[in-house]
GROMACS .gro file of C-alpha atoms in nm:
model
  399
    1MET     CA    1   3.166  -3.854   2.759
    2GLN     CA    2   2.827  -4.027   2.728
    3ARG     CA    3   2.950  -4.316   2.938
    4ALA     CA    4   3.084  -4.069   3.197
    5TRP     CA    5   2.750  -3.885   3.203
    6LYS     CA    6   2.563  -4.210   3.269
    7ARG     CA    7   2.793  -4.283   3.564
    8VAL     CA    8   2.757  -3.932   3.709
    9LYS     CA    9   2.377  -3.958   3.687
   10ALA     CA   10   2.381  -4.304   3.848
   11ASN     CA   11   2.594  -4.175   4.138
   12LYS     CA   12   2.350  -3.883   4.190
   13GLY     CA   13   2.508  -3.644   4.440
   14ALA     CA   14   2.455  -3.281   4.532
   15ALA     CA   15   2.506  -2.965   4.333
   16GLY     CA   16   2.837  -2.780   4.345
   17VAL     CA   17   2.906  -2.407   4.382
   18ASP     CA   18   2.702  -2.324   4.070
   19GLY     CA   19   2.387  -2.460   4.234
   20LEU     CA   20   2.305  -2.678   3.932
   21ASP     CA   21   2.188  -3.030   4.008
   22ILE     CA   22   2.218  -3.314   3.756
   23ALA     CA   23   1.897  -3.238   3.569
   24ARG     CA   24   1.975  -2.867   3.533
   25THR     CA   25   2.336  -2.940   3.440
   26GLY     CA   26   2.210  -3.169   3.161
   27GLU     CA   27   2.005  -2.879   3.020
   28HIS     CA   28   2.298  -2.638   3.062
   29LEU     CA   29   2.541  -2.866   2.878
   30LYS     CA   30   2.314  -2.887   2.571
   31HIS     CA   31   2.431  -2.540   2.471
   32ALA     CA   32   2.748  -2.494   2.682
   33TRP     CA   33   2.931  -2.818   2.600
   34PRO     CA   34   3.087  -2.713   2.262
   35SER     CA   35   3.258  -2.420   2.436
   36ILE     CA   36   3.375  -2.635   2.731
   37ARG     CA   37   3.500  -2.903   2.494
   38GLN     CA   38   3.707  -2.651   2.298
   39GLN     CA   39   3.854  -2.510   2.621
   40LEU     CA   40   3.955  -2.863   2.724
   41LEU     CA   41   4.124  -2.922   2.390
   42ASP     CA   42   4.299  -2.586   2.401
   43GLY     CA   43   4.415  -2.635   2.760
   44THR     CA   44   4.237  -2.320   2.878
   45TYR     CA   45   3.959  -2.485   3.083
   46ARG     CA   46   3.954  -2.384   3.450
   47PRO     CA   47   3.747  -2.591   3.696
   48GLN     CA   48   3.516  -2.411   3.935
   49PRO     CA   49   3.593  -2.418   4.310
   50VAL     CA   50   3.463  -2.714   4.508
   51ARG     CA   51   3.194  -2.669   4.772
   52ARG     CA   52   3.320  -2.755   5.120
   53VAL     CA   53   3.110  -3.000   5.321
   54GLY     CA   54   3.212  -3.127   5.666
   55ILE     CA   55   3.108  -3.479   5.761
   56PRO     CA   56   3.122  -3.547   6.139
   57LYS     CA   57   3.343  -3.840   6.245
   58PRO     CA   58   3.281  -4.060   6.552
   59ASP     CA   59   3.578  -3.905   6.736
   60GLY     CA   60   3.423  -3.558   6.711
   61SER     CA   61   3.644  -3.431   6.427
   62GLU     CA   62   3.527  -3.366   6.071
   63ARG     CA   63   3.606  -3.531   5.742
   64GLU     CA   64   3.625  -3.264   5.474
   65LEU     CA   65   3.458  -3.330   5.143
   66GLY     CA   66   3.498  -3.105   4.840
   67ILE     CA   67   3.195  -3.130   4.613
   68PRO     CA   68   3.277  -3.031   4.252
   69THR     CA   69   3.010  -2.900   4.019
   70VAL     CA   70   2.829  -3.168   3.818
   71THR     CA   71   3.012  -3.048   3.504
   72ASP     CA   72   3.347  -3.094   3.674
   73ARG     CA   73   3.242  -3.435   3.806
   74LEU     CA   74   3.158  -3.529   3.446
   75ILE     CA   75   3.502  -3.422   3.319
   76GLN     CA   76   3.680  -3.594   3.608
   77GLN     CA   77   3.481  -3.913   3.545
   78ALA     CA   78   3.579  -3.908   3.177
   79LEU     CA   79   3.943  -3.859   3.278
   80LEU     CA   80   3.916  -4.148   3.523
   81GLN     CA   81   3.774  -4.379   3.255
   82VAL     CA   82   4.076  -4.311   3.035
   83LEU     CA   83   4.345  -4.308   3.304
   84GLN     CA   84   4.236  -4.598   3.524
   85PRO     CA   85   4.277  -4.878   3.265
   86GLN     CA   86   4.621  -4.738   3.187
   87ILE     CA   87   4.744  -4.681   3.543
   88ASP     CA   88   4.565  -4.940   3.757
   89PRO     CA   89   4.760  -5.244   3.621
   90THR     CA   90   5.082  -5.078   3.742
   91PHE     CA   91   4.968  -5.075   4.107
   92SER     CA   92   5.075  -5.327   4.371
   93GLU     CA   93   4.871  -5.643   4.425
   94HIS     CA   94   4.862  -5.548   4.794
   95SER     CA   95   4.656  -5.235   4.721
   96HIS     CA   96   4.281  -5.296   4.747
   97GLY     CA   97   4.111  -4.957   4.778
   98PHE     CA   98   3.926  -4.779   4.496
   99ARG     CA   99   4.028  -5.027   4.230
  100PRO     CA  100   3.810  -5.215   3.980
  101GLY     CA  101   3.726  -5.565   4.098
  102ARG     CA  102   3.870  -5.508   4.447
  103ARG     CA  103   3.695  -5.438   4.776
  104ALA     CA  104   3.767  -5.391   5.144
  105ARG     CA  105   3.689  -5.758   5.203
  106ASP     CA  106   3.992  -5.852   4.987
  107ALA     CA  107   4.219  -5.658   5.223
  108VAL     CA  108   4.057  -5.820   5.528
  109LEU     CA  109   4.097  -6.171   5.381
  110ALA     CA  110   4.462  -6.097   5.302
  111ALA     CA  111   4.518  -5.983   5.662
  112GLN     CA  112   4.357  -6.301   5.796
  113ARG     CA  113   4.578  -6.511   5.571
  114TYR     CA  114   4.899  -6.344   5.692
  115VAL     CA  115   4.801  -6.384   6.057
  116SER     CA  116   4.713  -6.750   5.995
  117GLN     CA  117   5.067  -6.792   5.860
  118GLY     CA  118   5.208  -6.687   6.197
  119CYS     CA  119   5.251  -6.312   6.155
  120HIS     CA  120   5.096  -6.205   6.484
  121ILE     CA  121   5.255  -5.859   6.507
  122VAL     CA  122   5.100  -5.579   6.301
  123VAL     CA  123   5.245  -5.244   6.201
  124ASP     CA  124   4.920  -5.052   6.195
  125ILE     CA  125   4.956  -4.720   6.009
  126ASP     CA  126   4.702  -4.441   6.010
  127LEU     CA  127   4.788  -4.123   5.818
  128SER     CA  128   4.683  -3.791   5.964
  129LYS     CA  129   4.446  -3.605   5.730
  130PHE     CA  130   4.594  -3.776   5.426
  131PHE     CA  131   4.368  -3.624   5.160
  132ASP     CA  132   4.425  -3.275   5.304
  133ARG     CA  133   4.805  -3.308   5.303
  134VAL     CA  134   4.879  -3.444   4.956
  135ASN     CA  135   5.165  -3.241   4.807
  136HIS     CA  136   5.065  -3.130   4.458
  137ASP     CA  137   5.417  -3.115   4.313
  138ILE     CA  138   5.508  -3.462   4.438
  139LEU     CA  139   5.179  -3.609   4.315
  140ILE     CA  140   5.208  -3.449   3.970
  141GLU     CA  141   5.567  -3.574   3.938
  142ARG     CA  142   5.458  -3.931   4.023
  143LEU     CA  143   5.164  -3.907   3.782
  144SER     CA  144   5.389  -3.778   3.502
  145ARG     CA  145   5.590  -4.100   3.526
  146ARG     CA  146   5.277  -4.291   3.421
  147VAL     CA  147   5.101  -4.044   3.189
  148ASN     CA  148   5.294  -3.897   2.898
  149ASP     CA  149   5.044  -3.626   2.801
  150ALA     CA  150   5.104  -3.263   2.898
  151GLY     CA  151   4.740  -3.166   2.841
  152VAL     CA  152   4.610  -3.431   3.081
  153ILE     CA  153   4.872  -3.344   3.343
  154ARG     CA  154   4.780  -2.974   3.311
  155LEU     CA  155   4.411  -3.051   3.358
  156VAL     CA  156   4.475  -3.271   3.664
  157ARG     CA  157   4.683  -2.994   3.821
  158ALA     CA  158   4.401  -2.750   3.753
  159TYR     CA  159   4.164  -2.974   3.946
  160LEU     CA  160   4.411  -3.004   4.233
  161SER     CA  161   4.448  -2.624   4.247
  162ALA     CA  162   4.076  -2.540   4.225
  163GLY     CA  163   3.980  -2.339   4.530
  164ILE     CA  164   3.736  -2.431   4.808
  165LEU     CA  165   3.420  -2.229   4.865
  166ASP     CA  166   3.363  -2.203   5.240
  167GLY     CA  167   3.113  -1.956   5.389
  168GLY     CA  168   3.088  -1.761   5.064
  169VAL     CA  169   3.466  -1.712   5.037
  170VAL     CA  170   3.688  -1.898   4.788
  171ILE     CA  171   3.999  -2.026   4.965
  172GLU     CA  172   4.305  -2.095   4.751
  173ARG     CA  173   4.430  -2.450   4.778
  174VAL     CA  174   4.803  -2.521   4.766
  175GLY     CA  175   4.788  -2.881   4.891
  176GLY     CA  176   4.548  -3.169   4.931
  177THR     CA  177   4.300  -3.345   4.707
  178PRO     CA  178   3.960  -3.318   4.878
  179GLN     CA  179   3.744  -3.627   4.877
  180GLY     CA  180   3.431  -3.591   4.670
  181GLY     CA  181   3.560  -3.594   4.314
  182PRO     CA  182   3.596  -3.910   4.100
  183LEU     CA  183   3.970  -3.854   4.044
  184SER     CA  184   4.083  -3.828   4.408
  185PRO     CA  185   4.095  -4.205   4.485
  186LEU     CA  186   4.305  -4.282   4.175
  187LEU     CA  187   4.546  -3.998   4.257
  188ALA     CA  188   4.577  -4.126   4.615
  189ASN     CA  189   4.680  -4.470   4.485
  190VAL     CA  190   4.933  -4.308   4.245
  191LEU     CA  191   5.100  -4.137   4.539
  192LEU     CA  192   5.093  -4.428   4.786
  193ASP     CA  193   5.207  -4.693   4.537
  194GLU     CA  194   5.562  -4.580   4.610
  195VAL     CA  195   5.523  -4.702   4.971
  196ASP     CA  196   5.378  -5.032   4.848
  197ARG     CA  197   5.681  -5.090   4.627
  198ALA     CA  198   5.922  -5.016   4.911
  199LEU     CA  199   5.747  -5.283   5.122
  200GLU     CA  200   5.739  -5.531   4.832
  201ARG     CA  201   6.111  -5.495   4.765
  202ARG     CA  202   6.172  -5.617   5.119
  203GLY     CA  203   5.930  -5.907   5.091
  204HIS     CA  204   5.681  -5.784   5.353
  205ARG     CA  205   5.326  -5.915   5.389
  206PHE     CA  206   5.084  -5.623   5.395
  207ALA     CA  207   4.742  -5.499   5.291
  208ARG     CA  208   4.654  -5.143   5.204
  209TYR     CA  209   4.314  -4.987   5.150
  210ALA     CA  210   4.348  -4.619   5.054
  211ASP     CA  211   4.551  -4.459   5.338
  212ASP     CA  212   4.499  -4.752   5.581
  213CYS     CA  213   4.800  -4.983   5.568
  214ASN     CA  214   4.873  -5.288   5.788
  215VAL     CA  215   5.203  -5.476   5.766
  216TYR     CA  216   5.222  -5.823   5.928
  217VAL     CA  217   5.547  -5.952   6.077
  218ARG     CA  218   5.657  -6.223   6.321
  219SER     CA  219   5.830  -6.020   6.593
  220GLN     CA  220   5.816  -5.685   6.770
  221LYS     CA  221   6.170  -5.602   6.657
  222ALA     CA  222   6.080  -5.666   6.293
  223GLY     CA  223   5.773  -5.449   6.335
  224GLU     CA  224   5.979  -5.161   6.471
  225ARG     CA  225   6.216  -5.189   6.169
  226VAL     CA  226   5.915  -5.170   5.934
  227MET     CA  227   5.781  -4.868   6.122
  228ARG     CA  228   6.111  -4.685   6.071
  229LEU     CA  229   6.100  -4.772   5.702
  230LEU     CA  230   5.746  -4.639   5.669
  231ARG     CA  231   5.834  -4.319   5.849
  232ARG     CA  232   6.110  -4.255   5.592
  233CYS     CA  233   5.873  -4.331   5.302
  234TYR     CA  234   5.598  -4.104   5.428
  235ASP     CA  235   5.844  -3.827   5.515
  236LYS     CA  236   5.965  -3.839   5.157
  237LEU     CA  237   5.606  -3.788   5.040
  238ARG     CA  238   5.555  -3.516   5.307
  239LEU     CA  239   5.279  -3.714   5.473
  240ARG     CA  240   5.233  -3.744   5.848
  241ILE     CA  241   5.162  -4.053   6.055
  242ASN     CA  242   4.888  -4.021   6.317
  243GLU     CA  243   5.085  -4.128   6.623
  244SER     CA  244   4.781  -4.178   6.845
  245LYS     CA  245   4.624  -4.433   6.609
  246SER     CA  246   4.936  -4.604   6.471
  247ALA     CA  247   5.128  -4.874   6.656
  248VAL     CA  248   5.342  -5.186   6.642
  249ALA     CA  249   5.134  -5.433   6.843
  250ARG     CA  250   4.985  -5.779   6.862
  251VAL     CA  251   4.726  -5.819   6.590
  252PHE     CA  252   4.455  -5.952   6.822
  253GLY     CA  253   4.278  -5.648   6.962
  254ARG     CA  254   4.360  -5.418   6.670
  255LYS     CA  255   4.102  -5.327   6.405
  256PHE     CA  256   4.139  -5.303   6.028
  257LEU     CA  257   3.865  -5.157   5.808
  258GLY     CA  258   3.610  -5.215   6.083
  259TYR     CA  259   3.708  -5.581   6.132
  260ALA     CA  260   3.902  -5.745   6.414
  261LEU     CA  261   4.077  -6.083   6.404
  262TRP     CA  262   4.040  -6.327   6.692
  263ARG     CA  263   4.152  -6.681   6.770
  264SER     CA  264   3.895  -6.953   6.831
  265GLY     CA  265   3.931  -7.234   7.083
  266ASP     CA  266   4.087  -7.461   6.822
  267GLY     CA  267   4.351  -7.197   6.741
  268GLU     CA  268   4.200  -7.091   6.408
  269VAL     CA  269   4.221  -6.722   6.316
  270ARG     CA  270   3.874  -6.584   6.248
  271ARG     CA  271   3.714  -6.259   6.140
  272GLY     CA  272   3.487  -6.048   6.360
  273VAL     CA  273   3.345  -5.698   6.377
  274SER     CA  274   3.551  -5.459   6.588
  275GLU     CA  275   3.401  -5.327   6.911
  276LYS     CA  276   3.414  -4.973   6.775
  277ALA     CA  277   3.215  -5.073   6.465
  278LEU     CA  278   2.963  -5.264   6.678
  279GLU     CA  279   2.911  -4.964   6.905
  280ALA     CA  280   2.861  -4.738   6.603
  281PHE     CA  281   2.607  -4.989   6.471
  282ARG     CA  282   2.415  -4.996   6.799
  283GLN     CA  283   2.415  -4.618   6.817
  284ARG     CA  284   2.273  -4.588   6.465
  285VAL     CA  285   2.002  -4.848   6.536
  286ARG     CA  286   1.907  -4.657   6.852
  287GLN     CA  287   1.866  -4.341   6.646
  288LEU     CA  288   1.656  -4.518   6.383
  289THR     CA  289   1.426  -4.685   6.638
  290ARG     CA  290   1.372  -4.398   6.883
  291ARG     CA  291   1.030  -4.422   7.042
  292ASN     CA  292   0.983  -4.044   7.021
  293SER     CA  293   1.079  -4.006   6.655
  294GLY     CA  294   0.722  -3.938   6.540
  295CYS     CA  295   0.765  -4.176   6.243
  296SER     CA  296   0.526  -4.454   6.158
  297MET     CA  297   0.634  -4.814   6.199
  298ALA     CA  298   0.656  -4.851   5.821
  299GLU     CA  299   0.888  -4.547   5.794
  300VAL     CA  300   1.111  -4.673   6.076
  301ILE     CA  301   1.138  -5.020   5.924
  302GLY     CA  302   1.206  -4.876   5.578
  303ARG     CA  303   1.507  -4.676   5.705
  304LEU     CA  304   1.622  -4.956   5.932
  305ARG     CA  305   1.602  -5.211   5.650
  306SER     CA  306   1.821  -4.997   5.423
  307TYR     CA  307   2.083  -4.955   5.698
  308LEU     CA  308   2.082  -5.323   5.803
  309LEU     CA  309   2.121  -5.451   5.449
  310GLY     CA  310   2.412  -5.217   5.380
  311TRP     CA  311   2.581  -5.300   5.710
  312LYS     CA  312   2.530  -5.673   5.659
  313GLY     CA  313   2.668  -5.644   5.306
  314TYR     CA  314   2.991  -5.488   5.434
  315PHE     CA  315   3.039  -5.703   5.745
  316GLY     CA  316   2.914  -6.026   5.591
  317LEU     CA  317   3.265  -6.171   5.623
  318ALA     CA  318   3.244  -6.180   6.003
  319GLN     CA  319   3.260  -6.534   6.146
  320THR     CA  320   3.054  -6.455   6.457
  321PRO     CA  321   2.706  -6.611   6.432
  322SER     CA  322   2.639  -6.567   6.804
  323VAL     CA  323   2.699  -6.190   6.775
  324TRP     CA  324   2.453  -6.172   6.487
  325ARG     CA  325   2.190  -6.358   6.686
  326ARG     CA  326   2.226  -6.127   6.988
  327LEU     CA  327   2.202  -5.820   6.765
  328ASP     CA  328   1.891  -5.960   6.593
  329GLU     CA  329   1.726  -6.020   6.930
  330TRP     CA  330   1.814  -5.670   7.051
  331ILE     CA  331   1.680  -5.506   6.732
  332ARG     CA  332   1.353  -5.700   6.756
  333ARG     CA  333   1.316  -5.598   7.121
  334ARG     CA  334   1.359  -5.232   7.029
  335LEU     CA  335   1.098  -5.270   6.755
  336ARG     CA  336   0.854  -5.443   6.993
  337SER     CA  337   0.896  -5.157   7.238
  338LEU     CA  338   0.835  -4.906   6.958
  339GLN     CA  339   0.531  -5.094   6.835
  340LEU     CA  340   0.375  -5.103   7.182
  341LYS     CA  341   0.422  -4.729   7.227
  342GLN     CA  342   0.269  -4.656   6.887
  343TRP     CA  343  -0.041  -4.854   6.985
  344ARG     CA  344  -0.059  -4.602   7.267
  345ARG     CA  345  -0.359  -4.654   7.490
  346GLY     CA  346  -0.429  -4.970   7.685
  347LYS     CA  347  -0.744  -5.065   7.492
  348THR     CA  348  -0.562  -5.038   7.160
  349ILE     CA  349  -0.276  -5.255   7.287
  350TYR     CA  350  -0.527  -5.512   7.411
  351ARG     CA  351  -0.715  -5.520   7.079
  352GLU     CA  352  -0.399  -5.544   6.864
  353LEU     CA  353  -0.249  -5.824   7.073
  354ILE     CA  354  -0.572  -6.024   7.060
  355ARG     CA  355  -0.578  -5.975   6.682
  356LEU     CA  356  -0.224  -6.115   6.659
  357GLY     CA  357  -0.319  -6.429   6.857
  358ALA     CA  358  -0.227  -6.341   7.216
  359SER     CA  359  -0.436  -6.488   7.494
  360ALA     CA  360  -0.674  -6.256   7.679
  361ARG     CA  361  -0.461  -6.292   7.995
  362VAL     CA  362  -0.141  -6.187   7.817
  363ALA     CA  363  -0.310  -5.898   7.634
  364GLN     CA  364  -0.468  -5.777   7.957
  365SER     CA  365  -0.137  -5.798   8.146
  366VAL     CA  366   0.050  -5.594   7.883
  367ALA     CA  367  -0.230  -5.339   7.851
  368ALA     CA  368  -0.234  -5.288   8.229
  369LEU     CA  369   0.135  -5.198   8.219
  370SER     CA  370   0.104  -5.010   7.889
  371ARG     CA  371   0.381  -4.758   7.961
  372ARG     CA  372   0.646  -5.015   8.049
  373TRP     CA  373   0.750  -5.045   7.685
  374TRP     CA  374   1.094  -5.198   7.739
  375HIS     CA  375   0.976  -5.442   8.007
  376ASN     CA  376   0.683  -5.562   7.796
  377SER     CA  377   0.899  -5.593   7.484
  378LEU     CA  378   1.081  -5.888   7.640
  379SER     CA  379   0.816  -6.056   7.847
  380ALA     CA  380   0.479  -6.168   7.714
  381VAL     CA  381   0.497  -5.982   7.382
  382HIS     CA  382   0.803  -6.187   7.283
  383HIS     CA  383   0.570  -6.473   7.181
  384VAL     CA  384   0.330  -6.249   6.985
  385LEU     CA  385   0.554  -6.002   6.799
  386THR     CA  386   0.770  -6.284   6.670
  387ILE     CA  387   1.054  -6.315   6.420
  388ALA     CA  388   0.798  -6.406   6.151
  389TYR     CA  389   0.592  -6.095   6.237
  390PHE     CA  390   0.887  -5.862   6.177
  391GLU     CA  391   0.995  -6.048   5.866
  392ARG     CA  392   0.649  -5.987   5.721
  393LEU     CA  393   0.704  -5.617   5.791
  394GLY     CA  394   1.033  -5.632   5.601
  395VAL     CA  395   1.293  -5.641   5.879
  396PRO     CA  396   1.597  -5.839   5.756
  397ARG     CA  397   1.789  -6.069   5.986
  398LEU     CA  398   2.164  -6.040   6.034
  399SER     CA  399   2.203  -6.407   6.131
   0.00000   0.00000   0.00000
């Protein structure tokens, strides 16, 4: 429990329906824990409802999160620490999501390897609202095959059945395992491992990350056979395929976990960032570097730095140095434009540019056109507000 508490504190996170954050929950548990512990041992503990939070998705829909109370996150984390070492070794080697020592990049590298072996047709599966449609009875039956402890099974079912607080009303939940609790990812893998095994028995090459699964085959006909197999498997689990996002198609042009595979001039299969992920990146950078945000340059760069480092950490596998260079140049141009506007009046622009080593002619030219931020950010200022200048301010480079 102490190890679970350390993890919950490290993960931070918002309060649940009881309104108690981590610090206040810590104080509450000092006197409440003996009673909760006894209820857990007796099998009478009942989790509180989760707090519904909707996270907007790029397509305009919402991803539903269910935020448990900190106490329930603690209990779930303790359960996870006991169950994961027992259950995780039984999962397929083709499953990469939410598992110790595995990351999205492992799934992407596996996909690249299969395509390099000549499997240029992908069966790209996207499940429709997977976490909302998990059938409790089927999941508990699959979990019972791996966990021979009635008390643990009863507690997991209690968490699955905990209601959702939405707009002050508790809604009973008869299906689904809302994202937000520590146990949900493990339970998702328990359910979907059955599909992994069906693919393995037939010798298919595939990579799965949570509910995203790509199967790589050599022909369209083989892909259509795999699609029929997957439909049967998901129907058995009462899950639904998102027809608009799933397809049997050539792998080049499809995306997987934000990456896209492409073929270089020498025929080698390489990794790149998908166009959709690049557009989302550009949109976020535009938001962070708006000229009318009212934030200081230091605040803008602080937020931008955090985002760039995280994005670079995830997409660091991409083999596209020219794309990185173009993005770096575009980001610096936006920052130059922002910096010029923050200097505001012509005399200030002139003085700052002279201080940074610009010639009087260049400083005068830029100051005279002081409101043409975007134009000036590429012309004369390019040689003053340099790469080194922004690195000193803490802007990381992608390339």
